[in-house]
Tab-separated table of C-alpha atoms in Angstrom:
chain	number	residue	atom	x	y	z
A	8	MET	CA	7.926	-4.521	-12.295
A	9	TYR	CA	10.015	-2.885	-15.684
A	10	ALA	CA	12.288	-0.977	-13.023
A	11	GLN	CA	16.026	-1.667	-13.665
A	12	MET	CA	19.326	0.406	-12.824
A	13	VAL	CA	17.058	2.226	-10.665
A	14	LYS	CA	19.861	4.217	-7.867
A	15	SER	CA	18.385	6.002	-4.734
A	16	GLU	CA	20.420	8.475	-2.107
A	17	GLY	CA	23.476	7.451	-0.174
A	18	MET	CA	22.146	5.403	2.676
A	19	LYS	CA	22.082	6.583	6.438
A	20	SER	CA	22.952	5.609	9.855
A	21	ARG	CA	19.687	6.023	11.935
A	22	ASP	CA	22.129	8.385	14.447
A	23	GLU	CA	22.497	10.759	10.630
A	24	MET	CA	19.368	10.995	10.444
A	25	THR	CA	17.234	14.576	11.682
A	26	PRO	CA	14.291	13.964	13.866
A	27	GLU	CA	12.382	14.091	10.356
A	28	GLU	CA	13.571	11.247	8.419
A	29	GLN	CA	13.629	8.837	11.806
A	30	ALA	CA	9.933	9.535	12.227
A	31	PHE	CA	9.804	9.548	8.249
A	32	GLN	CA	11.692	6.480	8.532
A	33	ASP	CA	9.869	4.607	11.540
A	34	ARG	CA	6.300	5.642	9.959
A	35	VAL	CA	7.325	3.234	6.714
A	36	ASP	CA	8.964	0.605	9.156
A	37	ARG	CA	5.800	0.215	10.861
A	38	GLY	CA	3.928	-0.258	7.689
A	39	GLU	CA	1.829	3.367	7.146
A	40	LYS	CA	1.559	4.992	3.379
A	41	ILE	CA	3.235	7.336	2.714
A	42	GLU	CA	0.970	10.016	1.137
A	43	PRO	CA	1.572	12.725	-1.581
A	44	LYS	CA	1.696	16.040	0.301
A	45	GLU	CA	3.131	14.507	3.919
A	46	TRP	CA	6.340	15.389	4.686
A	47	MET	CA	9.633	13.369	2.828
A	48	PRO	CA	13.439	12.926	2.708
A	49	GLU	CA	13.904	14.487	-0.979
A	50	GLY	CA	15.595	11.259	-1.484
A	51	TYR	CA	12.605	9.325	-0.862
A	52	ARG	CA	11.027	11.649	-4.073
A	53	LYS	CA	13.509	11.266	-6.266
A	54	THR	CA	14.227	7.785	-6.320
A	55	LEU	CA	10.127	7.553	-6.599
A	56	ILE	CA	10.243	9.746	-9.543
A	57	ARG	CA	13.110	7.905	-11.441
A	58	GLN	CA	11.477	4.100	-10.650
A	59	ILE	CA	7.705	5.249	-11.545
A	60	GLY	CA	8.871	6.967	-14.334
A	61	GLN	CA	10.841	4.248	-15.563
A	62	HIS	CA	7.896	1.724	-15.156
A	63	ALA	CA	5.375	4.142	-16.869
A	64	HIS	CA	7.833	4.678	-19.707
A	65	SER	CA	8.373	0.312	-19.944
A	66	GLU	CA	4.370	0.503	-20.774
A	67	ILE	CA	4.348	2.323	-23.144
A	68	VAL	CA	7.874	1.702	-24.883
A	69	GLY	CA	6.254	-2.045	-24.168
A	70	GLN	CA	2.525	-1.655	-26.668
A	71	LEU	CA	5.000	-1.336	-29.343
A	72	PRO	CA	6.723	-5.052	-30.187
A	73	GLU	CA	3.420	-6.512	-29.711
A	74	GLY	CA	1.575	-3.915	-31.530
A	75	ASN	CA	3.189	-4.984	-34.963
A	76	TRP	CA	1.747	-7.759	-33.975
A	77	ILE	CA	-2.295	-6.642	-33.853
A	78	THR	CA	-2.287	-6.844	-37.702
A	79	ARG	CA	-0.919	-10.296	-38.058
A	80	ALA	CA	-2.109	-12.689	-35.056
A	81	PRO	CA	-3.392	-15.690	-36.854
A	82	THR	CA	-7.457	-15.767	-36.243
A	83	LEU	CA	-9.955	-12.919	-35.199
A	84	GLU	CA	-9.840	-13.497	-31.549
A	85	ARG	CA	-6.027	-13.207	-31.271
A	86	LYS	CA	-6.389	-10.064	-32.839
A	87	ALA	CA	-8.939	-8.953	-30.178
A	88	ILE	CA	-6.901	-10.434	-27.509
A	89	LEU	CA	-4.012	-8.835	-28.329
A	90	LEU	CA	-5.664	-5.554	-29.349
A	91	ALA	CA	-6.952	-5.489	-25.778
A	92	LYS	CA	-3.739	-6.553	-23.870
A	93	VAL	CA	-1.907	-3.087	-25.507
A	94	GLN	CA	-4.679	-1.089	-24.349
A	95	ASP	CA	-4.166	-2.630	-21.174
A	96	GLU	CA	-0.775	-1.248	-21.160
A	97	ALA	CA	-1.353	2.116	-22.011
A	98	GLY	CA	-3.693	2.225	-19.543
A	99	HIS	CA	-0.999	1.122	-17.226
A	100	GLY	CA	1.315	3.846	-18.519
A	101	LEU	CA	-1.108	6.657	-17.508
A	102	TYR	CA	-2.250	4.982	-14.330
A	103	LEU	CA	1.847	5.604	-13.244
A	104	TYR	CA	2.239	8.356	-14.804
A	105	SER	CA	-0.195	10.031	-12.331
A	106	ALA	CA	1.725	8.899	-9.594
A	107	ALA	CA	4.322	9.872	-10.678
A	108	GLU	CA	2.688	13.975	-10.720
A	109	THR	CA	1.823	13.400	-6.988
A	110	LEU	CA	5.452	13.554	-6.606
A	111	GLY	CA	5.263	16.808	-8.725
A	112	VAL	CA	6.966	15.878	-11.807
A	113	SER	CA	4.543	16.748	-15.233
A	114	ARG	CA	3.831	14.069	-17.613
A	115	ASP	CA	5.330	16.242	-20.128
A	116	GLU	CA	8.627	15.949	-18.381
A	117	LEU	CA	8.909	12.787	-17.997
A	118	THR	CA	8.323	12.153	-21.742
A	119	GLU	CA	11.149	14.869	-22.302
A	120	LYS	CA	13.409	12.759	-20.077
A	121	LEU	CA	12.800	9.869	-22.394
A	122	HIS	CA	13.384	11.025	-25.062
A	123	SER	CA	16.847	12.712	-24.086
A	124	GLY	CA	18.097	9.910	-22.824
A	125	ALA	CA	17.652	10.825	-18.949
A	126	MET	CA	15.309	8.341	-18.211
A	127	LYS	CA	15.321	4.348	-19.534
A	128	TYR	CA	12.971	2.216	-20.357
A	129	SER	CA	13.058	-1.698	-19.551
A	130	SER	CA	15.966	-3.386	-21.883
A	131	ILE	CA	13.683	-6.221	-23.086
A	132	PHE	CA	11.998	-3.860	-25.133
A	133	ASN	CA	14.804	-3.408	-26.880
A	134	TYR	CA	14.846	-6.750	-28.916
A	135	PRO	CA	13.060	-7.696	-32.138
A	136	THR	CA	9.494	-9.680	-31.955
A	137	LEU	CA	9.852	-12.290	-35.265
A	138	THR	CA	7.119	-14.776	-35.160
A	139	TRP	CA	3.770	-15.301	-34.050
A	140	ALA	CA	5.575	-16.928	-31.163
A	141	ASP	CA	7.274	-14.446	-29.968
A	142	MET	CA	3.654	-13.407	-28.811
A	143	GLY	CA	3.544	-16.218	-26.181
A	144	ALA	CA	7.191	-15.831	-24.866
A	145	VAL	CA	6.906	-12.228	-24.609
A	146	GLY	CA	3.635	-12.501	-22.416
A	147	TRP	CA	4.728	-15.615	-20.409
A	148	LEU	CA	8.247	-14.458	-19.831
A	149	VAL	CA	8.086	-10.630	-20.101
A	150	ASP	CA	4.993	-10.154	-18.005
A	151	GLY	CA	6.169	-13.294	-16.094
A	152	ALA	CA	8.730	-11.650	-14.270
A	153	ALA	CA	6.717	-8.111	-14.665
A	154	ILE	CA	4.030	-9.789	-12.574
A	155	MET	CA	7.031	-11.380	-10.213
A	156	ASN	CA	8.255	-7.808	-9.302
A	157	GLN	CA	4.754	-6.422	-8.836
A	158	VAL	CA	2.890	-8.188	-6.980
A	159	PRO	CA	5.727	-6.739	-3.505
A	160	LEU	CA	5.291	-3.730	-4.995
A	161	GLN	CA	1.398	-3.917	-3.882
A	162	ARG	CA	3.223	-3.485	-0.442
A	163	THR	CA	5.640	-0.286	-0.940
A	164	SER	CA	5.796	2.506	0.851
A	165	TYR	CA	4.209	5.556	-1.635
A	166	GLY	CA	0.222	4.994	-1.088
A	167	PRO	CA	-0.255	6.285	-5.558
A	168	TYR	CA	2.513	3.948	-6.696
A	169	SER	CA	0.957	0.711	-4.100
A	170	ARG	CA	-2.642	1.073	-5.020
A	171	ALA	CA	-1.906	1.370	-8.984
A	172	MET	CA	-0.070	-1.633	-8.622
A	173	ILE	CA	-3.171	-3.474	-7.418
A	174	ARG	CA	-4.748	-3.546	-10.949
A	175	ILE	CA	-2.102	-3.468	-13.144
A	176	CYS	CA	-1.320	-6.802	-11.522
A	177	LYS	CA	-4.537	-8.222	-12.047
A	178	GLU	CA	-4.322	-6.887	-15.154
A	179	GLU	CA	-0.694	-8.472	-15.754
A	180	SER	CA	-2.061	-11.690	-14.983
A	181	PHE	CA	-4.372	-12.148	-17.634
A	182	HIS	CA	-1.387	-10.534	-19.924
A	183	GLN	CA	0.883	-13.818	-18.762
A	184	ARG	CA	-1.988	-16.611	-19.307
A	185	GLN	CA	-2.954	-14.908	-22.450
A	186	GLY	CA	1.056	-15.648	-23.787
A	187	TYR	CA	1.130	-18.759	-21.819
A	188	ALA	CA	-1.689	-20.251	-23.807
A	189	ILE	CA	0.031	-18.974	-26.883
A	190	MET	CA	3.172	-21.223	-26.321
A	191	MET	CA	0.666	-24.474	-25.248
A	192	LYS	CA	-1.293	-23.809	-28.637
A	193	MET	CA	2.453	-23.438	-30.786
A	194	ALA	CA	3.830	-26.284	-28.661
A	195	GLU	CA	1.254	-29.092	-29.269
A	196	GLY	CA	0.802	-28.042	-32.810
A	197	THR	CA	2.704	-28.777	-35.925
A	198	PRO	CA	6.956	-29.603	-35.477
A	199	ALA	CA	7.547	-26.543	-36.904
A	200	GLN	CA	5.187	-24.675	-35.218
A	201	LYS	CA	7.045	-26.562	-31.609
A	202	GLU	CA	10.217	-25.230	-33.184
A	203	MET	CA	8.790	-22.077	-33.227
A	204	ALA	CA	7.881	-21.941	-29.991
A	205	GLN	CA	11.019	-22.868	-28.678
A	206	ASP	CA	12.797	-20.311	-31.016
A	207	ALA	CA	11.129	-17.789	-28.917
A	208	LEU	CA	11.983	-19.478	-25.968
A	209	ASN	CA	15.967	-19.429	-26.722
A	210	ARG	CA	15.642	-15.732	-27.667
A	211	PHE	CA	13.769	-14.583	-25.022
A	212	TRP	CA	14.991	-16.862	-22.163
A	213	TYR	CA	18.065	-14.556	-20.645
A	214	PRO	CA	16.837	-11.056	-21.564
A	215	SER	CA	14.103	-12.319	-19.610
A	216	LEU	CA	16.650	-12.652	-16.428
A	217	MET	CA	18.171	-9.199	-17.454
A	218	MET	CA	14.776	-7.280	-16.036
A	219	PHE	CA	15.460	-7.989	-12.554
A	220	GLY	CA	18.058	-5.404	-13.002
A	221	PRO	CA	21.706	-6.140	-11.951
A	222	SER	CA	23.366	-8.879	-9.538
A	223	ASP	CA	22.976	-7.328	-6.553
A	224	ALA	CA	27.107	-6.794	-5.698
A	225	GLU	CA	26.560	-4.646	-8.407
A	226	SER	CA	22.863	-3.049	-7.123
A	227	VAL	CA	24.645	-1.232	-4.375
A	228	HIS	CA	21.517	1.119	-4.338
A	229	SER	CA	19.150	-1.535	-2.941
A	230	ALA	CA	19.601	-1.204	0.517
A	231	GLN	CA	18.353	1.910	1.582
A	232	SER	CA	15.239	1.684	-1.548
A	233	ILE	CA	14.401	-1.491	0.847
A	234	ALA	CA	14.987	0.240	3.662
A	235	TRP	CA	12.525	2.981	2.186
A	236	LYS	CA	10.173	-0.297	1.502
A	237	ILE	CA	10.303	1.144	-2.231
A	238	LYS	CA	11.229	-1.933	-3.502
A	239	ILE	CA	10.536	-5.133	-1.284
A	240	ASN	CA	12.671	-7.766	-2.747
A	241	THR	CA	16.587	-7.413	-3.603
A	242	ASN	CA	16.895	-8.403	-7.407
A	243	ASP	CA	18.708	-11.585	-7.276
A	244	GLU	CA	15.755	-12.874	-4.909
A	245	LEU	CA	12.922	-12.761	-7.074
A	246	ARG	CA	15.782	-13.684	-10.843
A	247	GLN	CA	16.026	-16.874	-8.189
A	248	LYS	CA	12.001	-16.724	-7.875
A	249	PHE	CA	11.372	-16.099	-11.238
A	250	VAL	CA	13.688	-19.370	-12.354
A	251	ASP	CA	11.358	-22.172	-10.676
A	252	GLN	CA	8.596	-21.126	-11.217
A	253	THR	CA	9.281	-20.827	-14.865
A	254	VAL	CA	11.202	-24.248	-15.518
A	255	PRO	CA	8.462	-26.268	-14.127
A	256	GLN	CA	6.351	-24.592	-17.027
A	257	ALA	CA	8.640	-24.862	-19.162
A	258	GLU	CA	8.588	-28.970	-18.814
A	259	TYR	CA	4.950	-29.262	-18.886
A	260	LEU	CA	5.182	-27.772	-22.495
A	261	GLY	CA	8.044	-30.385	-23.116
A	262	LEU	CA	10.315	-26.773	-23.746
A	263	SER	CA	14.069	-26.828	-23.059
A	264	ILE	CA	15.373	-23.836	-20.731
A	265	PRO	CA	18.255	-22.706	-22.901
A	266	ASP	CA	20.958	-23.509	-20.176
A	267	ASP	CA	23.252	-26.529	-20.219
A	268	ASN	CA	23.932	-25.607	-16.420
A	269	LEU	CA	20.112	-25.512	-15.484
A	270	ARG	CA	20.781	-28.031	-12.032
A	271	TRP	CA	17.965	-28.209	-9.291
A	272	ASN	CA	20.035	-27.343	-6.001
A	273	GLU	CA	18.165	-29.762	-3.350
A	274	GLU	CA	20.470	-27.736	-0.882
A	275	LYS	CA	18.880	-24.446	-1.481
A	276	GLY	CA	15.840	-26.059	-2.714
A	277	GLY	CA	16.114	-23.916	-5.546
A	278	TYR	CA	17.640	-24.329	-9.264
A	279	ASP	CA	21.222	-23.114	-10.155
A	280	PHE	CA	21.339	-21.355	-13.629
A	281	SER	CA	24.140	-19.403	-16.313
A	282	GLU	CA	23.826	-15.893	-14.962
A	283	PRO	CA	23.376	-13.392	-18.196
A	284	ASN	CA	25.188	-11.773	-20.228
A	285	TRP	CA	25.863	-8.502	-18.900
A	286	SER	CA	27.811	-6.635	-21.107
A	287	GLU	CA	24.844	-7.625	-23.246
A	288	PHE	CA	22.554	-5.976	-20.451
A	289	PHE	CA	24.549	-2.673	-20.572
A	290	GLU	CA	25.104	-1.760	-23.990
A	291	VAL	CA	21.026	-2.284	-24.418
A	292	ILE	CA	20.795	0.006	-21.502
A	293	LYS	CA	23.520	2.953	-22.994
A	294	GLY	CA	21.288	1.960	-26.439
A	295	ASN	CA	22.891	0.060	-28.506
A	296	GLY	CA	20.438	-3.438	-28.128
A	297	PRO	CA	18.807	-4.228	-31.070
A	298	CYS	CA	16.088	-2.360	-31.245
A	299	ASN	CA	16.573	1.034	-28.838
A	300	ARG	CA	17.091	3.502	-32.269
A	301	GLU	CA	13.415	1.699	-33.502
A	302	ARG	CA	11.381	1.928	-30.291
A	303	MET	CA	12.528	5.601	-29.554
A	304	ASN	CA	12.225	7.158	-32.910
A	305	ALA	CA	8.878	5.506	-32.635
A	306	ARG	CA	8.171	7.360	-29.299
A	307	VAL	CA	8.996	10.768	-30.445
A	308	LYS	CA	7.586	10.531	-33.623
A	309	ALA	CA	4.168	9.788	-31.847
A	310	TRP	CA	4.715	12.682	-29.376
A	311	ASP	CA	5.258	15.200	-32.236
A	312	ASP	CA	2.622	13.111	-34.395
A	313	GLY	CA	-0.268	13.823	-31.218
A	314	ALA	CA	1.353	17.895	-30.477
A	315	TRP	CA	-2.006	19.310	-32.690
A	316	PHE	CA	-3.690	16.748	-30.548
A	317	ARG	CA	-2.697	17.771	-26.802
A	318	GLU	CA	-3.141	21.517	-27.500
A	319	GLY	CA	-6.248	21.401	-29.029
A	320	LEU	CA	-6.992	19.842	-25.586
A	321	TYR	CA	-4.686	22.782	-23.832
A	322	ALA	CA	-7.180	25.103	-25.413
A	323	HIS	CA	-10.303	23.339	-24.621
A	324	ALA	CA	-9.869	23.604	-20.684
A	325	GLU	CA	-8.494	26.988	-21.008
A	326	LYS	CA	-11.405	28.422	-22.452
A	327	ALA	CA	-13.807	25.195	-19.974
A	328	ALA	CA	-11.473	27.407	-17.526
A	329	HIS	CA	-12.069	31.034	-18.727
A	330	ARG	CA	-15.778	30.093	-18.995
A	331	ARG	CA	-16.864	28.881	-14.903
A	332	ALA	CA	-14.516	32.042	-13.768
A	333	ALA	CA	-16.959	34.272	-15.668
A	334	ALA	CA	-20.069	32.159	-14.434
A	335	THR	CA	-18.566	32.704	-10.829
A	336	THR	CA	-18.189	36.542	-11.072
A	337	ALA	CA	-21.897	36.720	-12.388
A	338	ALA	CA	-22.991	34.727	-9.408
A	339	GLU	CA	-21.354	37.319	-6.758
């Protein structure tokens, strides 16, 4: 998942809950799915809108650094694969916007919040993709981190979100394999190609670790999201799992993780590793990353340029509704 910095309402103790809230929590604890027309706490609804909206925005904005390489991919096959991947990301965004709409918010509202800065997208997409090897790093690391977040969300408590994640996870697994295949090809190529792969890993390693959000000590609202089963794991749990899975993959490629403090810790059964630069993370979230303005300008331009098409769709839908109404009246 690409959701970061998601905050929920303050957590209540059971004694502070209303009977409705207690009954709702009991359903969540039993593993039941919450459906759109069923009662839910307002804080639950708002948290879901923020998380699903941010996730949807990330899928859409995430097309930009990859779309930049479609025409420059080294072979026709690579072009076709990358084009299909970018198309998948657009579909993921649409699934998620649809899930958010079941909570009473429109896509237009979500888009307006994105453009105004009221809603965010994943910080990772504010970094440039400078070489073809970056397409490998994005698929391997970025989609790999996303899968680490998204697989547990197939068990999230909100039904439409949970069901959307099933298909998204299947497609993201192919994206991760596509990226790793590029890195394998580069690592097994000429010294210059392997150096390019190492450079891509160096630049995307720490931004990928940032994708899980701030450390648990800083993520003060995670407890409520976990109690509601909107989140299944903590940020630090997922980050540790990602490192433990990815380090052996890098070793297989013959590439080095850019972390002098990386060590296997036998006692905890995982790797010790350096924390990302959290000051950089918060600056990127604020809009001061390498590509923040470029990404947002591209999204706003695409929205403005598509206004004529949306107006046409609305006009067509309105005419169709009038025809149906007229046909119903005539039949009566």
